[in-house]
Coordinates of C-alpha atoms in Angstrom, one line a residue:
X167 CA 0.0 0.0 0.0
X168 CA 1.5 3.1 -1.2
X169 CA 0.6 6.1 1.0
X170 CA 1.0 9.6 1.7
X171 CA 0.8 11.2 5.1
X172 CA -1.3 14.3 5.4
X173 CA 0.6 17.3 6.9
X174 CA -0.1 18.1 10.5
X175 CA -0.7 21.1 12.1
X176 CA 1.7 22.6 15.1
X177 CA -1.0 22.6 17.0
X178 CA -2.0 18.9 16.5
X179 CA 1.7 17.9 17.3
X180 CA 1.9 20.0 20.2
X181 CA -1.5 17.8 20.9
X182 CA -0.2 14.6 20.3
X183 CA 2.7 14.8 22.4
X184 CA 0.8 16.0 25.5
X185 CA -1.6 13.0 24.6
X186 CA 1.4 10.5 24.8
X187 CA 3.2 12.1 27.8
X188 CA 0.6 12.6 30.0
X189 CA -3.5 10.7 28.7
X190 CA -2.6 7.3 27.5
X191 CA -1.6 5.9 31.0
X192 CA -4.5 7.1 32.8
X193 CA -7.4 7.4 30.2
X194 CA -10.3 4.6 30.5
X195 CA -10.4 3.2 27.2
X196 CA -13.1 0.1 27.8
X197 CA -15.7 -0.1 25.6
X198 CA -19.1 0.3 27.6
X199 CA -22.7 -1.4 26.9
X200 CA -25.5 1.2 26.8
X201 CA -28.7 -0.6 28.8
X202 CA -32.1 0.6 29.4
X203 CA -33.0 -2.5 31.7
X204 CA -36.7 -2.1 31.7
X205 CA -36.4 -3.3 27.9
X206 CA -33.2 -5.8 28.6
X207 CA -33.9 -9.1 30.6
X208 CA -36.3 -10.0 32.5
X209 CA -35.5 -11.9 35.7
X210 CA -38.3 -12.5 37.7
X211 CA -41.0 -13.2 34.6
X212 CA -43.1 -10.1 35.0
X213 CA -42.6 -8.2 32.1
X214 CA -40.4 -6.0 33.1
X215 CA -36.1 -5.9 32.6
X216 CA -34.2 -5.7 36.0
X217 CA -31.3 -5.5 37.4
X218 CA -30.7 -9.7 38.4
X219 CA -31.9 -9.8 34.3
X220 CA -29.1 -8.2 33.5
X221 CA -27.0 -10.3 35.7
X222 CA -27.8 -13.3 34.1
X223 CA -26.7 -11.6 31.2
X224 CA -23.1 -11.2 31.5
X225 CA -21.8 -14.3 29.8
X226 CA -23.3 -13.1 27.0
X227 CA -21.8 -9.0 27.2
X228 CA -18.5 -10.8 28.0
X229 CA -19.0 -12.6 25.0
X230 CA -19.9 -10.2 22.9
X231 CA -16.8 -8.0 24.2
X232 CA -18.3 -5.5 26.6
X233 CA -15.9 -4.4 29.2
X234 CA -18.6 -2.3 31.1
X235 CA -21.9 -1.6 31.5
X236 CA -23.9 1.8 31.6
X237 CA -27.5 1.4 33.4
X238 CA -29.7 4.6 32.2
X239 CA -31.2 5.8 35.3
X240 CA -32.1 2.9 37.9
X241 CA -34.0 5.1 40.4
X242 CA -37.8 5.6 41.9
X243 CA -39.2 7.5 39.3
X244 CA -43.1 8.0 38.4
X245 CA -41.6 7.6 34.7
X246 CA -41.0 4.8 32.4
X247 CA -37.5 6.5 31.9
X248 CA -36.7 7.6 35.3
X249 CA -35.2 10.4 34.6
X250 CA -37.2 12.6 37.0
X251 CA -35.8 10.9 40.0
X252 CA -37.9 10.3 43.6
X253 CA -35.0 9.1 45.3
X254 CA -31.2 9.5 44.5
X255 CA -29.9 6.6 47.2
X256 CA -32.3 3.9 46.0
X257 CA -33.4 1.1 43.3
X258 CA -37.1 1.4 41.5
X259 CA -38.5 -1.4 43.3
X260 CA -38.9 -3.4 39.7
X261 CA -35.4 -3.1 39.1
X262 CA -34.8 -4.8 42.1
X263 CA -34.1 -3.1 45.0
X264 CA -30.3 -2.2 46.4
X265 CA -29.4 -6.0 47.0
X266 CA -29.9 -6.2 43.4
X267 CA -27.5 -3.4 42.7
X268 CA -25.1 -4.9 45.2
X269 CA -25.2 -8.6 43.4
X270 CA -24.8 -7.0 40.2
X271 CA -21.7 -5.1 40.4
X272 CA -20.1 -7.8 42.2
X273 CA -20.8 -10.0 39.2
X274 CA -19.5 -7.5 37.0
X275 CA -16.7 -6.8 38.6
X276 CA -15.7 -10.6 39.2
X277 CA -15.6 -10.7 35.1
X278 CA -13.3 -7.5 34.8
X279 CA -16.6 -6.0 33.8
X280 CA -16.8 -2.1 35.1
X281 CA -20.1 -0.4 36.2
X282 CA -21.5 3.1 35.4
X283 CA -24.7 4.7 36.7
X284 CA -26.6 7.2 35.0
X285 CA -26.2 10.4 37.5
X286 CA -28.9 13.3 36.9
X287 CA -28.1 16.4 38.7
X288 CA -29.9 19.4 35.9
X289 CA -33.3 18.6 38.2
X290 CA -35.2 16.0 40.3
X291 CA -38.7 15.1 40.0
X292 CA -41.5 17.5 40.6
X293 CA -42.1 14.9 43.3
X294 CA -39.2 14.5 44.7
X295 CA -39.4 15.3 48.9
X296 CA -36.6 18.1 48.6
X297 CA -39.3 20.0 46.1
X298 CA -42.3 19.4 48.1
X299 CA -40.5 20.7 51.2
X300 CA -39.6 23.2 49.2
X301 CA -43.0 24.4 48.0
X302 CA -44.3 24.4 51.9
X303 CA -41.9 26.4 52.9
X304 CA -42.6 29.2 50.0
X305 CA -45.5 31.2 51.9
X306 CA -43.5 31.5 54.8
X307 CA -41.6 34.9 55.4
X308 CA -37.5 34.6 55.4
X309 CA -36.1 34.3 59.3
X310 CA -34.9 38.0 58.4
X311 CA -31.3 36.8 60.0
X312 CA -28.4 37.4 57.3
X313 CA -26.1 35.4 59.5
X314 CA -27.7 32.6 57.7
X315 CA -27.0 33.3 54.6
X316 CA -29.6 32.5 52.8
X317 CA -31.4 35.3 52.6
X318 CA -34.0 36.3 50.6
X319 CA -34.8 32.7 50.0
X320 CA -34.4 31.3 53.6
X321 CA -37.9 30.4 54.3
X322 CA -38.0 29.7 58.0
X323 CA -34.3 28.1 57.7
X324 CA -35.6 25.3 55.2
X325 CA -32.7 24.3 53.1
X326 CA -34.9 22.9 50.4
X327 CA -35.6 25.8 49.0
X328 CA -32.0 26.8 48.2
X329 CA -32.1 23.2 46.1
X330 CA -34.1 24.8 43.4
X331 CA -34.3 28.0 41.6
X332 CA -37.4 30.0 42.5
X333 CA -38.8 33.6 42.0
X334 CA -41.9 35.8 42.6
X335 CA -41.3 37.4 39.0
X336 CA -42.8 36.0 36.6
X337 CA -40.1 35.2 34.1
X338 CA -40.3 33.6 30.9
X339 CA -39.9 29.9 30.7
X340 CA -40.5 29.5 34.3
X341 CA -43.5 27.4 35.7
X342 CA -46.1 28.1 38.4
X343 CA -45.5 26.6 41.9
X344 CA -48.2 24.1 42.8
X345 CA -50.5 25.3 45.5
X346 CA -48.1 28.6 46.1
X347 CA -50.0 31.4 44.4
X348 CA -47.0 34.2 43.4
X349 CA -44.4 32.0 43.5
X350 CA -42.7 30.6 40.2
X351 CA -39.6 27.8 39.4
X352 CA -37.1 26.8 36.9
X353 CA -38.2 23.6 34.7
X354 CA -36.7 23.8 31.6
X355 CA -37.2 20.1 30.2
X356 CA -40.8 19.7 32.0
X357 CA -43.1 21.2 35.0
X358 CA -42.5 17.5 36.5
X359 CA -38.8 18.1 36.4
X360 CA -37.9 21.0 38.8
X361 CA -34.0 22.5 37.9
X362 CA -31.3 22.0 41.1
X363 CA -29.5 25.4 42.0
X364 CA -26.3 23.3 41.7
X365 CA -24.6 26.8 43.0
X366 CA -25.9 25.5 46.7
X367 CA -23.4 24.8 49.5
X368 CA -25.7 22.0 50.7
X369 CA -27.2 20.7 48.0
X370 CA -23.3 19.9 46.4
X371 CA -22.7 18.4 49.7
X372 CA -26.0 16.1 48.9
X373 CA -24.7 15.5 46.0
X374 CA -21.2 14.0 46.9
X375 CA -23.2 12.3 50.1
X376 CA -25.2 10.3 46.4
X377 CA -21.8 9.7 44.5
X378 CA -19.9 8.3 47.3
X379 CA -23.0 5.8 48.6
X380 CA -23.0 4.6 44.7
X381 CA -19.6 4.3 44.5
X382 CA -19.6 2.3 47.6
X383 CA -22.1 -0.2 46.4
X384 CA -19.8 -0.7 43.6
X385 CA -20.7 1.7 40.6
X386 CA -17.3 2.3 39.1
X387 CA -18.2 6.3 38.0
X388 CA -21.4 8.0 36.1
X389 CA -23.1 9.2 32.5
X390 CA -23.6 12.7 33.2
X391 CA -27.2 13.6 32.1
X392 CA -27.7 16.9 30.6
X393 CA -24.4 18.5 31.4
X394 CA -24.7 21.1 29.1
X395 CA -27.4 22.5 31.2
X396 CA -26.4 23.1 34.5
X397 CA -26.3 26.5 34.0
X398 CA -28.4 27.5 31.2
X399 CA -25.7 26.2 28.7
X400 CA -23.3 28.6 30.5
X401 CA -19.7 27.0 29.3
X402 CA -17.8 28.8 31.9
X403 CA -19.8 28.1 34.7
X404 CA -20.8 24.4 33.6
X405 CA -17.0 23.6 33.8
X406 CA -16.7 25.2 37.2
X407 CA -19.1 22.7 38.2
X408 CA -17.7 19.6 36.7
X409 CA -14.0 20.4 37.9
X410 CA -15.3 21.0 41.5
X411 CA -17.1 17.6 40.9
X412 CA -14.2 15.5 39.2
X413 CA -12.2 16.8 41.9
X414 CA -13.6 15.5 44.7
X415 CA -14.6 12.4 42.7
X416 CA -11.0 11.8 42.4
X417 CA -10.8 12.2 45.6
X418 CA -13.0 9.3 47.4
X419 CA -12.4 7.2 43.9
X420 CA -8.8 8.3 42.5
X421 CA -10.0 6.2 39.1
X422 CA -13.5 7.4 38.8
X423 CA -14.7 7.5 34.9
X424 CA -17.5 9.9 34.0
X425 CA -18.7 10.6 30.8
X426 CA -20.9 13.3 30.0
X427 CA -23.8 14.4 27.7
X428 CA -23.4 17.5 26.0
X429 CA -25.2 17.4 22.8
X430 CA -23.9 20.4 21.1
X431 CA -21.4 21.0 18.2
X432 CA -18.0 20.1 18.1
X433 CA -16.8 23.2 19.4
X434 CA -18.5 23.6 22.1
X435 CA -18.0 20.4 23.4
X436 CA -14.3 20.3 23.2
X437 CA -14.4 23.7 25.6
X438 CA -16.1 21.2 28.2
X439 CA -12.5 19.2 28.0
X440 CA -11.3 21.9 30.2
X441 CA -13.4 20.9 33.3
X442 CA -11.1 17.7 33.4
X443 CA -14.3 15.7 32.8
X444 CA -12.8 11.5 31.6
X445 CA -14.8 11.6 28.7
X446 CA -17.6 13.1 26.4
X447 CA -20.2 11.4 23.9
X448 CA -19.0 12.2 20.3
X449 CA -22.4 14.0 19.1
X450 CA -20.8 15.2 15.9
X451 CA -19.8 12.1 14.6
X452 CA -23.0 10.3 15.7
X453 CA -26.8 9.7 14.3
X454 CA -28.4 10.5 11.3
X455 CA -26.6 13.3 10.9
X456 CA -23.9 12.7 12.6
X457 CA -20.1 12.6 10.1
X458 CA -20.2 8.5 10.5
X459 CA -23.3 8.4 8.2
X460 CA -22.6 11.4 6.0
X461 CA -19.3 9.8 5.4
X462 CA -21.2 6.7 4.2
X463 CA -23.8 8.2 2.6
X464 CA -21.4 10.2 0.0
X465 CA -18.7 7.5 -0.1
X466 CA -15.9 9.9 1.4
X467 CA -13.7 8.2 3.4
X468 CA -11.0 10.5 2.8
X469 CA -12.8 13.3 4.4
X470 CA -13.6 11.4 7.6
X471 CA -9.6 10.2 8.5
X472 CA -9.3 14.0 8.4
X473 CA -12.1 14.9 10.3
X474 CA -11.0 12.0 13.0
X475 CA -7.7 13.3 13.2
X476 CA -9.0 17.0 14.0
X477 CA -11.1 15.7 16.4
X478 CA -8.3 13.9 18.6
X479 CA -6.5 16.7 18.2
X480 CA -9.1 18.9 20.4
X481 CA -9.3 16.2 23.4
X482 CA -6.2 14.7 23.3
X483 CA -4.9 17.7 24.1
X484 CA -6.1 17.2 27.9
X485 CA -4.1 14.6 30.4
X486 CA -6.5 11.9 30.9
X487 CA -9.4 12.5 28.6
X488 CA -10.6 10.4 26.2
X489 CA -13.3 10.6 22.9
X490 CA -16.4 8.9 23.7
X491 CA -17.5 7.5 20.2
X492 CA -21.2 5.9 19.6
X493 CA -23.2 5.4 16.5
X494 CA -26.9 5.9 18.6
X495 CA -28.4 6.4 21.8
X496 CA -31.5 6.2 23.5
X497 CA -32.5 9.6 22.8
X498 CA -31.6 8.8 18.5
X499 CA -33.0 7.2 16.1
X500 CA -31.2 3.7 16.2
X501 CA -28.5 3.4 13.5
X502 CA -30.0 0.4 11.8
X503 CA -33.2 2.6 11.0
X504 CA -31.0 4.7 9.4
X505 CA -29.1 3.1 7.5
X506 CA -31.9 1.5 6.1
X507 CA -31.0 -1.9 8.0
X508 CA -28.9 -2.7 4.9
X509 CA -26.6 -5.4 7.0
X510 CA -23.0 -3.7 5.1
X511 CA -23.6 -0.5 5.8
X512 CA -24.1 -1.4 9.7
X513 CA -21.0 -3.6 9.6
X514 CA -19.4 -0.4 8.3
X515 CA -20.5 2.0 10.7
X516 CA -20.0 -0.8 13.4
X517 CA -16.4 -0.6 12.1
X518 CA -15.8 2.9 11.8
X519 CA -16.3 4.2 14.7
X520 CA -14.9 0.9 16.9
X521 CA -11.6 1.3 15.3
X522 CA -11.2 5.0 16.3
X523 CA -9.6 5.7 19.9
X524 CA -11.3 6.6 23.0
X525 CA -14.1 4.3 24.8
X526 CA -16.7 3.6 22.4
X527 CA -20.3 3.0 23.5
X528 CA -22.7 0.2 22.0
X529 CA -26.1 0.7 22.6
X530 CA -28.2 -2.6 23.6
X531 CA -29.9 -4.2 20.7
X532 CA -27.1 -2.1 18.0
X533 CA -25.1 -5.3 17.3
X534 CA -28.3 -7.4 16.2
X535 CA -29.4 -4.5 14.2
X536 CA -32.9 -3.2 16.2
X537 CA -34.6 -0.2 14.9
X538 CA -36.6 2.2 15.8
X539 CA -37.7 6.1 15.8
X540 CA -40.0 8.9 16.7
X541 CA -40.7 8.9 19.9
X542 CA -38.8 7.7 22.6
X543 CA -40.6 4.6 23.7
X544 CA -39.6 3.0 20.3
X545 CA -35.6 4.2 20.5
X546 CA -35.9 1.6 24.0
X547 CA -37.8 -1.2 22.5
X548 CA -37.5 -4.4 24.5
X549 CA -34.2 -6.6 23.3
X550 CA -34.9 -9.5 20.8
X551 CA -33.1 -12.6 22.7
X552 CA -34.9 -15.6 20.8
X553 CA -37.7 -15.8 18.3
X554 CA -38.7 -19.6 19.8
X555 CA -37.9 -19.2 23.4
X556 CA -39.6 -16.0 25.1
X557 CA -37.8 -16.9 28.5
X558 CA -36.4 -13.1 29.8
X559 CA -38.6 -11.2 27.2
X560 CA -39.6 -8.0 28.1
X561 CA -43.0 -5.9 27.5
X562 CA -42.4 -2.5 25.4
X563 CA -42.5 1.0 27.1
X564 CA -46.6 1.0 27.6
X565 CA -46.6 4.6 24.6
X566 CA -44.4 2.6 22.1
X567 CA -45.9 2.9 18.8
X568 CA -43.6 0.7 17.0
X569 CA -42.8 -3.4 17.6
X570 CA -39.5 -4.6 18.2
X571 CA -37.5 -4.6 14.5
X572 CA -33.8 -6.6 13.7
X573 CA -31.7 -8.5 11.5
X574 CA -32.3 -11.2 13.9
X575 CA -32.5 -12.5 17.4
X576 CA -29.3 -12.7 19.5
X577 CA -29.6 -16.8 19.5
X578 CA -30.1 -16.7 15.6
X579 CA -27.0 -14.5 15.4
X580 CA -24.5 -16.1 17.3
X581 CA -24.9 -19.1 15.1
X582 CA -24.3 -17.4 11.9
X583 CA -20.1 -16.0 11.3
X584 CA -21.5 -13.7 8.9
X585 CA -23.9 -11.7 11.1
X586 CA -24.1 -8.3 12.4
X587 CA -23.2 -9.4 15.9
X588 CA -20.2 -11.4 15.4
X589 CA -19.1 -8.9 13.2
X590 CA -19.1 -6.9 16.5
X591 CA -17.6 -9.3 18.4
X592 CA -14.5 -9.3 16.0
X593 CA -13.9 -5.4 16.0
X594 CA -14.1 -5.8 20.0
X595 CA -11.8 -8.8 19.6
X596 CA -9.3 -6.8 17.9
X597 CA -9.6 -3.5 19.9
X598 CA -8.2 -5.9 22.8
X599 CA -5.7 -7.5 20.6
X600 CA -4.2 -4.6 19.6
X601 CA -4.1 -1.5 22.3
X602 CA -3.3 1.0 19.6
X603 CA -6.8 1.0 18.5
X604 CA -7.9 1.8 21.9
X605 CA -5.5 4.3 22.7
X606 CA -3.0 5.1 19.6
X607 CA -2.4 8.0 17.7
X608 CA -4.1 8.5 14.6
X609 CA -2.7 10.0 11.9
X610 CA -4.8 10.1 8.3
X611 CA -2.8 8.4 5.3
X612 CA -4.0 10.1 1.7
X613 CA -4.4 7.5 -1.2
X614 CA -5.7 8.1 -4.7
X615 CA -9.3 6.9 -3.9
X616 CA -11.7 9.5 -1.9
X617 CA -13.8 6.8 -1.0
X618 CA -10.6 5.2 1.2
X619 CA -10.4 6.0 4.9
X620 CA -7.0 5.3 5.8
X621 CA -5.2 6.0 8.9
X622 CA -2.4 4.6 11.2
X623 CA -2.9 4.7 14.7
X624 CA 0.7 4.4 17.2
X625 CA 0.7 3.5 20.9
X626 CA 3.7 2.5 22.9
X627 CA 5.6 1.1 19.6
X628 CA 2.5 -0.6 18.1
X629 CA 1.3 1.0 15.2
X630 CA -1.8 -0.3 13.4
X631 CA -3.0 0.4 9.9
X632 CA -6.4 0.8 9.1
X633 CA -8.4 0.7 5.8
X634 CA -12.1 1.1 5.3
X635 CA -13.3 1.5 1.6
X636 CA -16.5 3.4 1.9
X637 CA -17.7 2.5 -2.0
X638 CA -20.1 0.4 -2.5
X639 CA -17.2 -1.3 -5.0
X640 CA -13.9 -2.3 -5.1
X641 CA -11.1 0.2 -5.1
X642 CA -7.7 -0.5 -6.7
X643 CA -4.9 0.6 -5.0
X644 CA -1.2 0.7 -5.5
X645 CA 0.4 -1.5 -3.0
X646 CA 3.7 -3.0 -1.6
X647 CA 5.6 -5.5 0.8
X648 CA 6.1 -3.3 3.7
X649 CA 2.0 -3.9 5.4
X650 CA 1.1 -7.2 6.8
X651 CA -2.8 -8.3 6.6
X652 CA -4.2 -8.9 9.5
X653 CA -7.8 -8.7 9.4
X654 CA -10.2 -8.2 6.9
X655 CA -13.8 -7.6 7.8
X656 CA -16.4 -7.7 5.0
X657 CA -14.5 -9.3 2.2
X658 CA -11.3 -10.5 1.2
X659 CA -7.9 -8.7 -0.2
X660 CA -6.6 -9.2 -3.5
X661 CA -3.2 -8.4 -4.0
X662 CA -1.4 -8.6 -7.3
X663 CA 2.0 -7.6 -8.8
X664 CA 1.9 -3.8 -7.1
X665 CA -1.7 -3.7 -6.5
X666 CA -4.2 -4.1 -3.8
X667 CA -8.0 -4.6 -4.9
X668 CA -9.7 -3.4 -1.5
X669 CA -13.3 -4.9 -1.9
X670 CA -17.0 -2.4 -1.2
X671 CA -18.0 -1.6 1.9
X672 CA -14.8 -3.4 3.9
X673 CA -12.3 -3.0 6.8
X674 CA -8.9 -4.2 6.7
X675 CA -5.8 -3.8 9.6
X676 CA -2.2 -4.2 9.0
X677 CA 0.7 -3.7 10.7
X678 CA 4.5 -3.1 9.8
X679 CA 5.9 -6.4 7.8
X680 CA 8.1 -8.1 9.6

């Protein structure tokens, strides 16, 4: 293979070093399973996906290649997606309760499997007892004693109040109290979901009392919800936040991993690097819209190595971090939806964004190819474990529109080498086999076909080559002795007297010839 490397920027170089002096020790580069477990398991046969579901399936994420697993919110919640929580230091009850919990991330960790909680700190649920302290406390006059500080929201020295944001102006956006006449609070998702004053002395000590009780029932760190709107998607004081918070997370759990959700353009998101956060989701390169599928869609892999390499370059740049690649998420369409569940093209995405560094996510049901779309209840569809055997199957979010959709059941797809799933199972294969995938440099290689996406990627003296040819046929390419093969994923090399047929839609790794 005959290649050109594409100049580099001071700045990236100035990037990369810092990456390799100072991130690639202490960055978290496992890849992590994305599960809503109402829709996963079910282990007590009543419909609904729990916690000692998801137990039993472990064999099968180990199997698969998972190294983690990220629950979506497990907490009392009067929603199916419980993200309005009741109760931040316990387990809905059909999840299973804290035992459940307990037993799980024991199991996990006995595999080398780590454990993430989802962690929503934007609001709590309208009926949450801090609010509905709160909202008894609003018609009484403030104690009038500046020594507590608090004025002019203490409300006879009730520290709920401080929890939330609340006003007697009626300003835009914000909602009536309940039962308060005059007195109005911050909601900006819904009225159910009150916003925290995360600027309150008590309620951050609340919220370290939550991350240390989780981390001490063995959660390994947390996915972030809604990061990007602590502060009314203030950048400057949303980082101030986040580094007080991965600060003293460090600090009860030295290797803590959070991840968190800003879904906002590139830019934006790399300024969020500066809170030393250990990761952020990869919007820009994700969903329908995202540079994975526009990449596919106009057959330009060129253009994507470049855009990959720009990409490390903004948050490698910062000890520690890493990307946080995905293709979909529960909030998405589902990948296989739209990409027209044409089996290739998933294999393709699959392998495009699973050979890029960082710590990938894979959200459940991706790797058998489930769709769906609109609204939510159909992007957390109930897993498809065996067409025969209904043993574990779940009931659908009670407002799903839309029946469970994919390539095929897990059972159906472990039996068959050419399927989506073991196709995952080889890229998470490889990432293990060969730690410059997780954690390498990457460096775009220009060839004379557009539709190539070439790149090396270097880590401690391993450097890997990749190849994806993003046509839907084969690409010629000018080749010679100096690459080994060693994997090709969707079709088959053909190499000729100084030429390298690289067939559609197909990934291929090499490294140095001997």
């Amino acid at each position: 293979m005959i290649v050109r490397r594409a100049r580099r920027s001071l700045a990236l170089l100035l990037s990369v070093f810092l990456y390799l002096s100072c991130a690639s020790a202490m960055a978290d580069t496992r890849v992590y399973y994305e599960i809503f477990p109402a829709s996963f398991y079910d282990g007590n046969g009543d419909g609904v996906g729990d916690l000692d579901g998801i137990r039993a399936q472990i064999p099968y994420l180990k199997e698969l290649g998972a190294d983690g697993v990220w629950l979506m919110p497990i907490h009392p919640s009067p929603t199916y997606h419980k993200y309005d929580v009741l109760d931040y230091y316990a387990v809905a009850p059909e999840y299973g309760g804290i035992s459940s919990f307990e037993t799980l991330a024991e199991a996990l960790h006995k595999e080398g499997m780590a454990l993430l909680i989802d962690l929503v700190l934007n609001h709590s649920s309208s009926r949450h007892p801090w609010f509905l302290s709160a909202l008894e406390s609003l018609p009484v006059e403030p104690c009038g004693q500046p020594v507590c500080g608090m004025d002019p929201l203490c409300r006879a020295h009730n520290p709920y109040v401080r929890y939330y944001h609340f006003t007697q102006d009626a300003a835009l956006g914000w909602r009536a109290a309940p039962g308060v006449p005059g007195w109005f609070y911050e909601g900006v998702f819904t009225a159910e979901m009150p916003d925290l004053n995360l600027d309150d002395e008590a309620l951050r000590a609340e919220i370290l009392r939550i991350c240390a009780y989780w981390l001490d029932k063995g959660a390994d760190g947390f996915r972030l919800d809604a990061a990007q709107h602590y502060f009314g998607e203030d950048v400057k004081q949303n980082n101030a936040f986040l580094r007080w918070l991965m600060g003293e997370l460090r600090a009860i759990k030295p290797d803590v991993y959070v991840v968190g959700e800003v879904w906002m353009d590139a830019g934006t998101i790399a300024q969020y690097y500066e809170s030393g956060i250990s990761s952020l989701f990869n919007f820009p390169f994700a969903g329908a819209d995202g540079m994975i599928v526009k990449a596919i869609r106009a057959q330009n892999g060129a253009a994507f190595s470049r855009k990959a390499a720009d990409w490390q370059a903004k948050w490698a740049a910062y000890p520690g971090a890493s990307d946080a690649p995905f293709l979909s998420n529960h909030d998405m369409a589902r990948i296989a939806g739209t990409l027209a569940q044409k089996p290739e093209k998933l294999k393709l995405a699959a392998s495009l964004y699973l050979t890029l560094p960082g710590t990938p996510f894979l959200y459940y049901g991706e790797e058998i190819g489930m769709t769906g779309s609109g609204r939510d209840e159909n992007k957390r569809l109930p897993m498809l474990w065996d067409l025969d055997d209904l043993t574990g199957q779940c009931l659908p979010p009670r407002d799903a529109d839309q029946t469970t959709l994919a390539l095929g059941a897990v059972r159906d797809m472990l039996n068959d080498d050419g399927s989506l799933l073991r196709h995952y199972q080889t890229l998470l294969s490889l990432r293990k086999a060969y730690p410059a995938l997780q954690s390498g440099i990457l460096t775009p290689l220009e060839t004379e076909s557009p539709a190539i996406c070439a790149y090396t990627l270097a880590h401690e003296g391993q450097t890997v080559y990749v190849l994806h040819n993003l046509s839907e046929g084969s690409v010629t390419l000018p080749w010679d002795a100096f690459f080994t093969p060693v994997a090709s994923l969707c079709g088959e090399l053909r190499r000729e007297a100084g030429t390298l047929t690289v067939p559609p839609l197909s990934t291929h790794l090499f490294v140095p010839a001997p």
